[in-house]
Amino acid sequence: MSYQCPLCHQPLHHTQQHWRCTNNHQFDCAKEGYVNLMPVQHKRSKQPGDSAEMMQARRVFLDAGYYQPLQQRVAELLDEALPAEEATLLDIGCGEGYYTAALAQQLRQRRALAAYGLDVAKIAVRYAAKRYPMVSFCVASSHRLPFADASFDAVLRIYAPCKAEELARVVKPGGIVMTVSPGPRHLYQLKQQVYQDVQLHAENDEQLAGFSCEITESLAYPMILPGAQAANLLQMTPFAWRASPQLQKELAETEAFTCETDFVIRWHRRSY
Ligand SMILES: C[S@@+](CC[C@H](N)C(=O)[O-])C[C@H]1O[C@@H](n2cnc3c(N)ncnc32)[C@H](O)[C@@H]1O
Ligand SMILES: [Zn+2]
């Protein structure tokens, strides 16, 4: 399995410090080991995706283990879903690589696994590649996946945008897409700090064209966060844009902030 040229869709071949196609389109390998497959003409903004501040806050928060139960459950489900001997996995919107790397490590205990992580934010991919050399990371958008048709046994999507046609194209027939999205009460207490009138997340019955949803389960538990981690949690979500500097300061000074998590995990199987 290899990358596909984002310009002409030919396979890319690795030569020293580059990836190159037969039409001589060339993409540099960064010193951290990732490849940037996002041509400028495909960029919608100068720095697409999460900002450096969001990514750094997320890394400190995830490193402390608050979302470890989610990582563990996703690993168990993928272990069941993936072929027993050899498998290929792609994490779209992988951010700074927390889930991708942990999954690669756990799933390799039972099989040979090629693990790929993709994100549109270059800074996140740079951090991911630097820390986790056991995963192949690239900068690209989940709207144009730089991989050939039927490349993956599974694609993981944790809170990231996607395009159903692209998922259906790169997942093998019978393969799966596992998605994690916020359930109704996800981060309820954090939202209470930011909004006057908190709306519960609408429960939408997510369908992906070309797939059938076989399993839906929720995972919910409370977290008790020291102020600094509550501030990181705020910073890594879009709620931060609505929070005043005063609120951010107050949250950081809280002794213990209790907040609910509520994740919905879905497993969609690609039709044959
Ligand atoms: C909420 S974060 C989740 C990151 C990671 N999956 C996690 O849970 O820690 C969403 C990620 O999607 C990325 N993203 C946003 N738009 C994207 C796109 N079109 N293609 C790929 N990634 C995208 C962001 O840069 C960000 O890292
Ligand atoms: Zn090309």
Tab-separated table of C-alpha atoms and ligand atoms in Angstrom:
chain	number	residue	atom	x	y	z
A	1	MET	CA	0.000	0.000	0.000
A	2	SER	CA	1.288	3.469	-0.788
A	3	TYR	CA	0.154	7.045	-1.118
A	4	GLN	CA	-1.569	8.355	-4.215
A	5	CYS	CA	-0.588	11.595	-5.952
A	6	PRO	CA	-3.142	14.297	-5.011
A	7	LEU	CA	-2.712	15.904	-8.458
A	8	CYS	CA	-2.900	13.001	-10.920
A	9	HIS	CA	-3.920	10.047	-8.673
A	10	GLN	CA	-0.973	7.864	-9.755
A	11	PRO	CA	0.797	5.898	-7.010
A	12	LEU	CA	3.611	7.750	-5.250
A	13	HIS	CA	6.999	6.076	-4.890
A	14	HIS	CA	9.408	6.780	-2.082
A	15	THR	CA	12.834	8.004	-3.186
A	16	GLN	CA	15.227	9.215	-0.483
A	17	GLN	CA	13.602	12.382	0.861
A	18	HIS	CA	10.616	12.515	-1.493
A	19	TRP	CA	7.464	10.850	-2.680
A	20	ARG	CA	7.137	11.068	-6.462
A	21	CYS	CA	4.670	9.880	-9.141
A	22	THR	CA	5.368	8.889	-12.757
A	23	ASN	CA	4.259	12.381	-13.846
A	24	ASN	CA	7.053	13.834	-11.728
A	25	HIS	CA	4.863	15.468	-9.120
A	26	GLN	CA	7.018	15.491	-6.023
A	27	PHE	CA	6.272	15.831	-2.308
A	28	ASP	CA	8.954	16.266	0.337
A	29	CYS	CA	9.359	14.049	3.347
A	30	ALA	CA	9.713	16.308	6.379
A	31	LYS	CA	12.551	15.609	8.797
A	32	GLU	CA	9.973	14.375	11.325
A	33	GLY	CA	9.007	11.666	8.791
A	34	TYR	CA	5.587	12.850	7.596
A	35	VAL	CA	4.675	13.863	4.038
A	36	ASN	CA	2.664	16.920	3.099
A	37	LEU	CA	0.198	15.862	0.354
A	38	MET	CA	-1.830	19.050	0.448
A	39	PRO	CA	-1.106	21.084	-2.710
A	40	VAL	CA	-1.638	24.828	-2.189
A	41	GLN	CA	-4.423	24.850	-4.758
A	42	HIS	CA	-6.439	22.446	-2.564
A	43	LYS	CA	-6.106	24.588	0.565
A	44	ARG	CA	-9.175	26.554	1.587
A	45	SER	CA	-7.269	28.658	4.113
A	46	LYS	CA	-3.641	29.400	4.957
A	47	GLN	CA	-3.628	27.213	8.064
A	48	PRO	CA	-6.520	24.773	7.785
A	49	GLY	CA	-7.645	22.627	10.720
A	50	ASP	CA	-7.022	23.045	14.423
A	51	SER	CA	-4.674	25.780	15.586
A	52	ALA	CA	-1.379	25.188	17.414
A	53	GLU	CA	-3.019	26.304	20.700
A	54	MET	CA	-5.882	23.812	20.327
A	55	MET	CA	-3.503	21.024	19.416
A	56	GLN	CA	-1.121	21.712	22.332
A	57	ALA	CA	-3.999	21.895	24.839
A	58	ARG	CA	-5.350	18.605	23.468
A	59	ARG	CA	-1.981	16.903	23.812
A	60	VAL	CA	-1.601	17.902	27.497
A	61	PHE	CA	-5.198	16.867	28.243
A	62	LEU	CA	-4.999	13.510	26.424
A	63	ASP	CA	-1.576	12.722	27.928
A	64	ALA	CA	-3.183	12.911	31.380
A	65	GLY	CA	-5.426	9.957	30.408
A	66	TYR	CA	-8.902	11.519	30.688
A	67	TYR	CA	-10.008	9.968	27.387
A	68	GLN	CA	-8.167	6.691	27.939
A	69	PRO	CA	-11.458	4.735	28.397
A	70	LEU	CA	-12.486	5.850	24.902
A	71	GLN	CA	-9.138	4.880	23.422
A	72	GLN	CA	-9.410	1.474	25.139
A	73	ARG	CA	-12.941	0.778	23.883
A	74	VAL	CA	-12.101	1.787	20.323
A	75	ALA	CA	-9.069	-0.541	20.453
A	76	GLU	CA	-11.232	-3.463	21.640
A	77	LEU	CA	-13.798	-2.904	18.891
A	78	LEU	CA	-11.156	-2.552	16.181
A	79	ASP	CA	-9.430	-5.667	17.438
A	80	GLU	CA	-12.677	-7.539	16.795
A	81	ALA	CA	-13.316	-5.872	13.450
A	82	LEU	CA	-9.897	-6.164	11.803
A	83	PRO	CA	-8.630	-9.252	9.960
A	84	ALA	CA	-6.598	-11.566	12.169
A	85	GLU	CA	-3.290	-11.681	10.291
A	86	GLU	CA	-2.672	-8.499	8.353
A	87	ALA	CA	-4.568	-5.237	8.301
A	88	THR	CA	-4.505	-1.614	7.189
A	89	LEU	CA	-5.922	1.217	9.305
A	90	LEU	CA	-6.345	4.944	8.621
A	91	ASP	CA	-7.180	7.548	11.281
A	92	ILE	CA	-8.694	10.654	9.658
A	93	GLY	CA	-8.401	13.938	11.566
A	94	CYS	CA	-5.811	12.197	13.736
A	95	GLY	CA	-4.664	15.435	15.399
A	96	GLU	CA	-1.492	14.980	17.428
A	97	GLY	CA	-1.698	11.195	17.130
A	98	TYR	CA	-2.799	10.078	20.608
A	99	TYR	CA	-5.339	7.481	19.434
A	100	THR	CA	-3.484	6.476	16.259
A	101	ALA	CA	-0.298	5.520	18.096
A	102	ALA	CA	-2.001	3.731	20.987
A	103	LEU	CA	-4.132	1.744	18.541
A	104	ALA	CA	-1.148	0.815	16.372
A	105	GLN	CA	0.628	-0.512	19.442
A	106	GLN	CA	-2.301	-2.525	20.792
A	107	LEU	CA	-3.568	-3.904	17.494
A	108	ARG	CA	-0.071	-5.053	16.500
A	109	GLN	CA	-0.053	-7.495	19.402
A	110	ARG	CA	-2.356	-9.723	17.344
A	111	ARG	CA	-1.527	-8.973	13.682
A	112	ALA	CA	0.751	-7.130	11.253
A	113	LEU	CA	-0.759	-3.664	10.941
A	114	ALA	CA	0.017	-0.764	8.604
A	115	ALA	CA	-1.204	2.326	10.473
A	116	TYR	CA	-1.770	5.702	8.803
A	117	GLY	CA	-2.774	9.033	10.335
A	118	LEU	CA	-4.046	11.999	8.325
A	119	ASP	CA	-4.899	15.552	9.340
A	120	VAL	CA	-5.320	18.846	7.537
A	121	ALA	CA	-3.418	20.737	10.281
A	122	LYS	CA	0.308	20.581	9.514
A	123	ILE	CA	1.344	21.522	13.025
A	124	ALA	CA	-0.621	18.594	14.495
A	125	VAL	CA	0.880	16.141	11.980
A	126	ARG	CA	4.365	17.444	12.733
A	127	TYR	CA	3.874	16.831	16.472
A	128	ALA	CA	2.348	13.410	15.775
A	129	ALA	CA	5.172	12.246	13.482
A	130	LYS	CA	7.870	13.472	15.829
A	131	ARG	CA	6.534	11.529	18.786
A	132	TYR	CA	5.117	8.414	17.106
A	133	PRO	CA	7.441	6.938	14.437
A	134	MET	CA	5.417	3.692	14.356
A	135	VAL	CA	2.637	5.428	12.354
A	136	SER	CA	2.826	6.883	8.802
A	137	PHE	CA	1.456	10.414	8.999
A	138	CYS	CA	0.473	12.776	6.185
A	139	VAL	CA	-1.029	16.229	5.807
A	140	ALA	CA	-4.160	15.960	3.647
A	141	SER	CA	-7.867	16.630	3.801
A	142	SER	CA	-10.392	13.918	4.545
A	143	HIS	CA	-12.351	15.323	1.593
A	144	ARG	CA	-9.618	14.051	-0.793
A	145	LEU	CA	-7.909	11.012	0.645
A	146	PRO	CA	-4.476	10.417	-0.951
A	147	PHE	CA	-4.906	6.632	-1.172
A	148	ALA	CA	-5.956	4.168	-3.875
A	149	ASP	CA	-9.425	2.588	-3.960
A	150	ALA	CA	-10.024	-0.252	-1.464
A	151	SER	CA	-6.839	0.414	0.518
A	152	PHE	CA	-8.100	0.023	4.089
A	153	ASP	CA	-9.691	-2.624	6.290
A	154	ALA	CA	-10.779	0.126	8.658
A	155	VAL	CA	-10.963	3.894	8.875
A	156	LEU	CA	-11.318	5.615	12.224
A	157	ARG	CA	-12.915	9.009	12.524
A	158	ILE	CA	-12.942	10.655	15.945
A	159	TYR	CA	-14.660	14.043	15.767
A	160	ALA	CA	-13.390	14.864	12.311
A	161	PRO	CA	-15.130	15.913	9.123
A	162	CYS	CA	-15.397	13.393	6.295
A	163	LYS	CA	-16.912	12.783	2.898
A	164	ALA	CA	-18.895	9.544	2.571
A	165	GLU	CA	-17.906	8.966	-1.090
A	166	GLU	CA	-14.229	9.171	-0.206
A	167	LEU	CA	-14.654	6.744	2.693
A	168	ALA	CA	-16.540	4.322	0.445
A	169	ARG	CA	-13.777	4.594	-2.140
A	170	VAL	CA	-10.816	3.826	0.142
A	171	VAL	CA	-12.406	1.199	2.413
A	172	LYS	CA	-12.306	-2.405	1.155
A	173	PRO	CA	-15.660	-4.096	0.500
A	174	GLY	CA	-16.659	-5.593	3.858
A	175	GLY	CA	-14.317	-3.205	5.701
A	176	ILE	CA	-15.467	-0.755	8.337
A	177	VAL	CA	-15.571	2.898	9.309
A	178	MET	CA	-15.620	3.488	13.042
A	179	THR	CA	-16.842	6.897	14.112
A	180	VAL	CA	-16.851	8.623	17.482
A	181	SER	CA	-19.123	11.623	17.924
A	182	PRO	CA	-20.491	13.584	20.885
A	183	GLY	CA	-23.567	12.167	22.634
A	184	PRO	CA	-26.319	14.398	24.094
A	185	ARG	CA	-24.575	15.165	27.402
A	186	HIS	CA	-20.997	15.400	26.171
A	187	LEU	CA	-19.138	18.141	28.105
A	188	TYR	CA	-22.443	19.461	29.461
A	189	GLN	CA	-20.903	21.296	32.427
A	190	LEU	CA	-18.279	22.943	30.225
A	191	LYS	CA	-20.997	24.197	27.887
A	192	GLN	CA	-22.896	25.544	30.902
A	193	GLN	CA	-19.938	27.810	31.564
A	194	VAL	CA	-20.034	29.211	28.046
A	195	TYR	CA	-23.708	29.329	27.021
A	196	GLN	CA	-26.678	30.847	28.862
A	197	ASP	CA	-29.015	28.189	27.609
A	198	VAL	CA	-27.347	24.824	27.003
A	199	GLN	CA	-28.770	22.677	24.241
A	200	LEU	CA	-28.218	18.950	24.469
A	201	HIS	CA	-26.382	17.650	21.407
A	202	ALA	CA	-29.023	16.458	18.963
A	203	GLU	CA	-28.997	12.657	18.670
A	204	ASN	CA	-28.652	12.212	14.950
A	205	ASP	CA	-28.880	8.823	13.449
A	206	GLU	CA	-25.678	9.005	11.451
A	207	GLN	CA	-25.781	7.215	8.109
A	208	LEU	CA	-22.907	6.948	5.661
A	209	ALA	CA	-23.800	6.292	2.028
A	210	GLY	CA	-22.338	2.938	0.931
A	211	PHE	CA	-22.174	1.602	4.508
A	212	SER	CA	-24.622	0.076	6.944
A	213	CYS	CA	-24.428	0.963	10.622
A	214	GLU	CA	-24.093	-2.328	12.524
A	215	ILE	CA	-23.265	-1.214	16.045
A	216	THR	CA	-24.041	1.934	18.028
A	217	GLU	CA	-22.932	2.160	21.633
A	218	SER	CA	-22.404	4.956	24.070
A	219	LEU	CA	-19.638	5.452	26.542
A	220	ALA	CA	-20.198	8.009	29.296
A	221	TYR	CA	-18.366	8.794	32.523
A	222	PRO	CA	-17.639	11.832	34.686
A	223	MET	CA	-14.211	13.458	34.922
A	224	ILE	CA	-12.919	15.457	37.872
A	225	LEU	CA	-10.436	17.936	36.480
A	226	PRO	CA	-7.959	20.245	38.171
A	227	GLY	CA	-8.376	23.845	36.940
A	228	ALA	CA	-5.454	23.716	34.522
A	229	GLN	CA	-6.924	20.665	32.760
A	230	ALA	CA	-10.411	22.205	32.670
A	231	ALA	CA	-8.807	25.170	30.908
A	232	ASN	CA	-7.095	22.788	28.451
A	233	LEU	CA	-10.385	21.035	27.785
A	234	LEU	CA	-12.003	24.368	26.972
A	235	GLN	CA	-9.071	25.379	24.777
A	236	MET	CA	-9.191	22.184	22.686
A	237	THR	CA	-12.889	22.607	21.806
A	238	PRO	CA	-14.677	25.151	19.616
A	239	PHE	CA	-16.363	26.462	22.812
A	240	ALA	CA	-13.130	28.381	23.494
A	241	TRP	CA	-14.109	30.843	20.743
A	242	ARG	CA	-17.167	31.791	22.797
A	243	ALA	CA	-15.409	32.027	26.174
A	244	SER	CA	-14.306	35.387	27.576
A	245	PRO	CA	-10.732	35.757	28.929
A	246	GLN	CA	-12.378	36.188	32.375
A	247	LEU	CA	-14.088	32.786	32.114
A	248	GLN	CA	-10.880	31.134	30.948
A	249	LYS	CA	-9.068	32.565	33.976
A	250	GLU	CA	-11.801	31.504	36.406
A	251	LEU	CA	-11.833	27.987	35.031
A	252	ALA	CA	-8.051	27.700	35.321
A	253	GLU	CA	-8.311	28.749	38.989
A	254	THR	CA	-11.051	26.230	39.889
A	255	GLU	CA	-9.859	23.577	42.321
A	256	ALA	CA	-11.892	20.706	40.880
A	257	PHE	CA	-14.214	20.912	37.886
A	258	THR	CA	-16.572	17.982	37.339
A	259	CYS	CA	-17.607	17.392	33.758
A	260	GLU	CA	-19.497	14.598	32.002
A	261	THR	CA	-18.279	12.820	28.896
A	262	ASP	CA	-20.758	11.157	26.553
A	263	PHE	CA	-19.346	9.522	23.431
A	264	VAL	CA	-21.270	7.695	20.718
A	265	ILE	CA	-19.251	4.992	18.960
A	266	ARG	CA	-20.566	3.608	15.670
A	267	TRP	CA	-19.367	0.863	13.460
A	268	HIS	CA	-20.400	1.093	9.775
A	269	ARG	CA	-19.704	-1.780	7.405
A	270	ARG	CA	-18.918	-1.182	3.721
A	271	SER	CA	-21.351	-2.964	1.454
A	272	TYR	CA	-19.896	-5.734	-0.699
B	1	LIG	C1	-11.622	17.660	17.348
B	1	LIG	S1	-10.084	17.268	16.523
B	1	LIG	C2	-9.918	15.572	16.911
B	1	LIG	C3	-8.496	15.107	16.821
B	1	LIG	C4	-8.299	13.648	17.250
B	1	LIG	N1	-9.062	12.730	16.440
B	1	LIG	C5	-8.654	13.529	18.698
B	1	LIG	O1	-9.785	13.169	19.024
B	1	LIG	O2	-7.790	13.861	19.512
B	1	LIG	C6	-10.513	17.296	14.842
B	1	LIG	C7	-9.305	17.176	13.935
B	1	LIG	O3	-9.757	17.180	12.592
B	1	LIG	C8	-8.864	17.961	11.825
B	1	LIG	N2	-9.549	18.383	10.606
B	1	LIG	C9	-10.410	19.411	10.418
B	1	LIG	N3	-10.828	19.442	9.139
B	1	LIG	C10	-10.215	18.401	8.485
B	1	LIG	C11	-10.232	17.897	7.153
B	1	LIG	N4	-10.982	18.457	6.200
B	1	LIG	N5	-9.469	16.825	6.865
B	1	LIG	C12	-8.706	16.227	7.811
B	1	LIG	N6	-8.660	16.655	9.073
B	1	LIG	C13	-9.396	17.722	9.424
B	1	LIG	C14	-8.422	19.065	12.751
B	1	LIG	O4	-7.216	19.661	12.353
B	1	LIG	C15	-8.313	18.317	14.073
B	1	LIG	O5	-7.033	17.800	14.315
B	2	ZN	ZN	1.131	13.047	-9.954
